[in-house]
Coordinates of C-alpha atoms and ligand atoms in Angstrom, one line a residue:
X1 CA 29.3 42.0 -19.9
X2 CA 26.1 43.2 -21.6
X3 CA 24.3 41.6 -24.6
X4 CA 22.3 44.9 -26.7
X5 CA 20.0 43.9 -29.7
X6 CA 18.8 45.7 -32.1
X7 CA 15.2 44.6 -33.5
X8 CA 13.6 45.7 -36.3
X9 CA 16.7 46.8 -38.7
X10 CA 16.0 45.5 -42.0
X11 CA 13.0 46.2 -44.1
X12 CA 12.2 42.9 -45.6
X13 CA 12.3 41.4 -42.0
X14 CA 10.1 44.3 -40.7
X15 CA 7.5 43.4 -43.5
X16 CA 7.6 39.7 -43.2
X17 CA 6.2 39.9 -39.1
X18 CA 4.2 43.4 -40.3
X19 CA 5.5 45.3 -38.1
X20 CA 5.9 49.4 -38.0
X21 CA 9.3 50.4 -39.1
X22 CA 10.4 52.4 -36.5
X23 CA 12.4 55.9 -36.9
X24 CA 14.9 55.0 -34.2
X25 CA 16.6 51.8 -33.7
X26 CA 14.6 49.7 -31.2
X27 CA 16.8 48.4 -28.5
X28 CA 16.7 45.4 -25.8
X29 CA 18.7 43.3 -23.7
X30 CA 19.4 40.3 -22.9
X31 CA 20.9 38.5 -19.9
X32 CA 24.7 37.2 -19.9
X33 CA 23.1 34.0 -18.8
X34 CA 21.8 33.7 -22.8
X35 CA 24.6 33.2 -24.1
X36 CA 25.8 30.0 -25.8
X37 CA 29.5 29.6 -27.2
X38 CA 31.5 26.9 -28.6
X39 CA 28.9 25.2 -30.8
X40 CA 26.9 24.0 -27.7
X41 CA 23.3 22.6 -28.9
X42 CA 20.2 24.9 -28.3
X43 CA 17.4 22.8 -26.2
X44 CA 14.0 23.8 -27.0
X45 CA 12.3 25.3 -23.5
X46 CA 9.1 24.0 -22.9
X47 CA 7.7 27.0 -22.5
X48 CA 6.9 28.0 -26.5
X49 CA 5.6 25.9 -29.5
X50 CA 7.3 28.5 -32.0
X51 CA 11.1 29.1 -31.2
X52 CA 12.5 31.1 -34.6
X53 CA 16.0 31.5 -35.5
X54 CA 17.0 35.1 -36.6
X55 CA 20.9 35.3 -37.7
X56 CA 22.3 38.5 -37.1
X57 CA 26.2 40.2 -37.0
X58 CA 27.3 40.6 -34.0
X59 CA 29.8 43.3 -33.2
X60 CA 32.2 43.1 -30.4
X61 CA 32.9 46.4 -28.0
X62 CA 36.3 47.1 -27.4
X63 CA 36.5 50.1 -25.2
X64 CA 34.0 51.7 -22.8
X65 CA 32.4 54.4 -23.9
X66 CA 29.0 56.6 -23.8
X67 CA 27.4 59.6 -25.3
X68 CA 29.9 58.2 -28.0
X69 CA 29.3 60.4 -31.5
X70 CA 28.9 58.0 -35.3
X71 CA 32.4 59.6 -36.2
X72 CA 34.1 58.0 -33.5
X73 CA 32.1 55.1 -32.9
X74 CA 34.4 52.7 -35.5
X75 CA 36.8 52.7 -32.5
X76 CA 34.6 50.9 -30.0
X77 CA 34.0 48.0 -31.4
X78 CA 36.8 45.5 -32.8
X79 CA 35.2 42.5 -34.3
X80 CA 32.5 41.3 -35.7
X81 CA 31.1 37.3 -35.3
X82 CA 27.7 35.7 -35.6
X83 CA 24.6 35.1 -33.6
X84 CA 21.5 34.1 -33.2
X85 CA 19.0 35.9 -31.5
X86 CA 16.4 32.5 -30.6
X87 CA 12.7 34.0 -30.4
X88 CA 9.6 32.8 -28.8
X89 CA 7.8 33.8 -31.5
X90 CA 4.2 32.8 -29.8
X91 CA 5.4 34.0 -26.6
X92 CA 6.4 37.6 -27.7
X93 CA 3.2 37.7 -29.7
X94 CA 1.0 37.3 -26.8
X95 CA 2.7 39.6 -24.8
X96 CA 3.2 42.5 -27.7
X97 CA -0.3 42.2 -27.9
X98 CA -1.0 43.4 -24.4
X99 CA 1.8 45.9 -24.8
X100 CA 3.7 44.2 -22.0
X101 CA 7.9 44.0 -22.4
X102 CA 8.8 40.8 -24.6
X103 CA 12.2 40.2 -22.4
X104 CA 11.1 36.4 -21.5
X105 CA 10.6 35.7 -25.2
X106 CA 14.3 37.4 -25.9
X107 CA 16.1 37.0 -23.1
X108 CA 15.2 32.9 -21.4
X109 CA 18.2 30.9 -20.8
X110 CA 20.5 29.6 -24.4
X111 CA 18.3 32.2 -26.4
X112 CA 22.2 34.1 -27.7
X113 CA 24.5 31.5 -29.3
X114 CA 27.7 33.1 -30.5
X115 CA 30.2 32.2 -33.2
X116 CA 33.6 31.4 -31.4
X117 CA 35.6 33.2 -33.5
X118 CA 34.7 36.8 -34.2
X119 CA 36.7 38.3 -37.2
X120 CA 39.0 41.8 -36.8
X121 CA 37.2 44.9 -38.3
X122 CA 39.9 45.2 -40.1
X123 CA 39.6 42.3 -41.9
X124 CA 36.3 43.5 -43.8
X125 CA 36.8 45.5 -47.1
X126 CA 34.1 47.4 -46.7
X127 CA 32.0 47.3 -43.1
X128 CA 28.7 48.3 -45.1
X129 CA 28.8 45.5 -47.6
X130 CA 29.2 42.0 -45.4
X131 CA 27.2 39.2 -46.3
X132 CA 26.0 36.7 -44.2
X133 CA 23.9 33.7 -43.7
X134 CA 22.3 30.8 -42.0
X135 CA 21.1 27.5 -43.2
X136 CA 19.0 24.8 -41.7
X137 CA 19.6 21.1 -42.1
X138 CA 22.0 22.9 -45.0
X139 CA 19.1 24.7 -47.3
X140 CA 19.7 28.6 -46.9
X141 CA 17.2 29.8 -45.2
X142 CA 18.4 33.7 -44.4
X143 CA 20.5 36.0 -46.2
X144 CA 21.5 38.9 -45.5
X145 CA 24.0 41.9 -46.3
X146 CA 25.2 44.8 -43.4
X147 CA 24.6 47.9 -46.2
X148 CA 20.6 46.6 -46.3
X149 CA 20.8 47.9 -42.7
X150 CA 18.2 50.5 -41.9
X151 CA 21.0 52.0 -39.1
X152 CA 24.4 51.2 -39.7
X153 CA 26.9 50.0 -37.1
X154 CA 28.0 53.6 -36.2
X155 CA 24.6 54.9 -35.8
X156 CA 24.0 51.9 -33.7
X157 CA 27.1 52.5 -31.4
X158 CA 26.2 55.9 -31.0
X159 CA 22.4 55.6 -30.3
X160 CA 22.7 53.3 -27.7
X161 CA 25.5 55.0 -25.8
X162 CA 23.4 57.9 -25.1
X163 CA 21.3 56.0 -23.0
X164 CA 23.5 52.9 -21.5
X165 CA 27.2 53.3 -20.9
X166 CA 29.4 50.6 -23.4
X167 CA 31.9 48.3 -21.8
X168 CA 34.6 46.6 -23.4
X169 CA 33.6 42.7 -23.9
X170 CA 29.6 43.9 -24.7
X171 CA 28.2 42.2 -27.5
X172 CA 25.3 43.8 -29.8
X173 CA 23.0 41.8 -32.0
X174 CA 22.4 44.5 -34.8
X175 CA 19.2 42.9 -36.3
X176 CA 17.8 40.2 -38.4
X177 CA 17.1 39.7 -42.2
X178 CA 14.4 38.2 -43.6
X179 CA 13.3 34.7 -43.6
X180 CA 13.1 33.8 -39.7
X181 CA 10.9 30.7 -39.3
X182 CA 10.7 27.9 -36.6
X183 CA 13.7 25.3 -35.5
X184 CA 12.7 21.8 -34.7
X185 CA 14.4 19.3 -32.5
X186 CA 17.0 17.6 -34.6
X187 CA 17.7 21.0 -36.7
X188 CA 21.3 21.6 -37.6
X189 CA 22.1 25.5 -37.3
X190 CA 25.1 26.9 -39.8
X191 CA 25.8 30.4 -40.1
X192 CA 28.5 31.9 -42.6
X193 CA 29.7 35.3 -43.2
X194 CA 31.1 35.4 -47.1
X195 CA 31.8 31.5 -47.5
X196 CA 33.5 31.0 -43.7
X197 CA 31.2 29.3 -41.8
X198 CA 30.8 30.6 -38.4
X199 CA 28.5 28.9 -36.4
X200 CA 27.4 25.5 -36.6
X201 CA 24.8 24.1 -33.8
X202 CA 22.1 21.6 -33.3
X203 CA 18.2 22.1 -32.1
X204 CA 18.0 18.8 -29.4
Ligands
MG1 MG1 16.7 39.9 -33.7

């Protein structure tokens, strides 16, 4: 099992950390060993000052597939849940600066909690029109909708099986909105999609 992330997918987002918007999705990884389920806390590493929260759908891969084309792609993925994808915000900076990979500030342990439940795709009236959000300590803090996404699920699917083969059980973080800021210790994490709240986790 595989955790793909998409960065860089929503304009507003793009704009608040200046960044170039990019013609191609931009794609990274990280490690199973990121993961967090079941509402476990997050515990701040001691390795970054900054650690932002980014909310993001996360779509679950049901069959394994590559070179897979947009028509087909709705058939590799069966569900859709939360995430967050944690960010060492300082940590990438310095190393996007240098131009060196920013896995560590992606990828360190507890960096990928996931919602427990993930919702059937066919539950969703319309795949291109799924709002979602995430509030700290209960203020709303992101919001965002799936159509405001500069490539949709199916382009998403397709783009990244023409380089890395899908596997059932893979999980793909398909990008942020805007408003990512820092957590604190003592932060309490709730994510929703529509009024169903999804993910609920504390900062310790
Ligand atoms: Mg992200």
């Amino acid at each position: 099992m595989k955790i793909l992330c998409i960065g860089r997918n929503y304009a507003e987002h793009i704009a608040e950390l200046q960044n170039e918007t990019p013609t191609d999705p931009v794609i990274f990884a990280k490690p199973d060993t990121a993961l967090l389920q079941r509402n476990q806390p997050f515990f701040m590493p001691d390795f970054s000052q900054d650690i932002h929260h980014e909310i993001e759908l996360v779509l679950r891969v049901c069959k394994n597939g590559k070179n897979i084309e947009e028509k087909f792609a709705p058939s590799y993925f069966d569900a859709i849940g939360l995430g967050i994808d944690f960010t060492a915000r300082d940590l990438q900076s310095q190393l996007k600066s240098k131009g060196l990979p920013w896995e560590l500030a992606k990828g360190f342990d507890g960096s990928a909690p996931i919602s427990q439940e993930f919702k059937p795709v066919h539950g969703f009236a319309d795949l291109n029109n799924i709002d979602f959000r995430l509030a700290v300590n209960g203020e709303v803090r992101q919001q965002g909708n799936s159509g405001l996404m500069l490539h949709n699920f199916n382009k998403i699917i397709s783009y990244i099986s023409r380089f890395i083969t899908l596997k059932m059980g893979d999980l793909i973080f398909t990008g942020t909105p805007s408003g990512v800021g820092p957590v604190t210790v003592g932060d309490q994490l709730t994510g929703f999609i529509g009024e169903e709240k999804l993910l609920d986790l504390a900062v310790k």
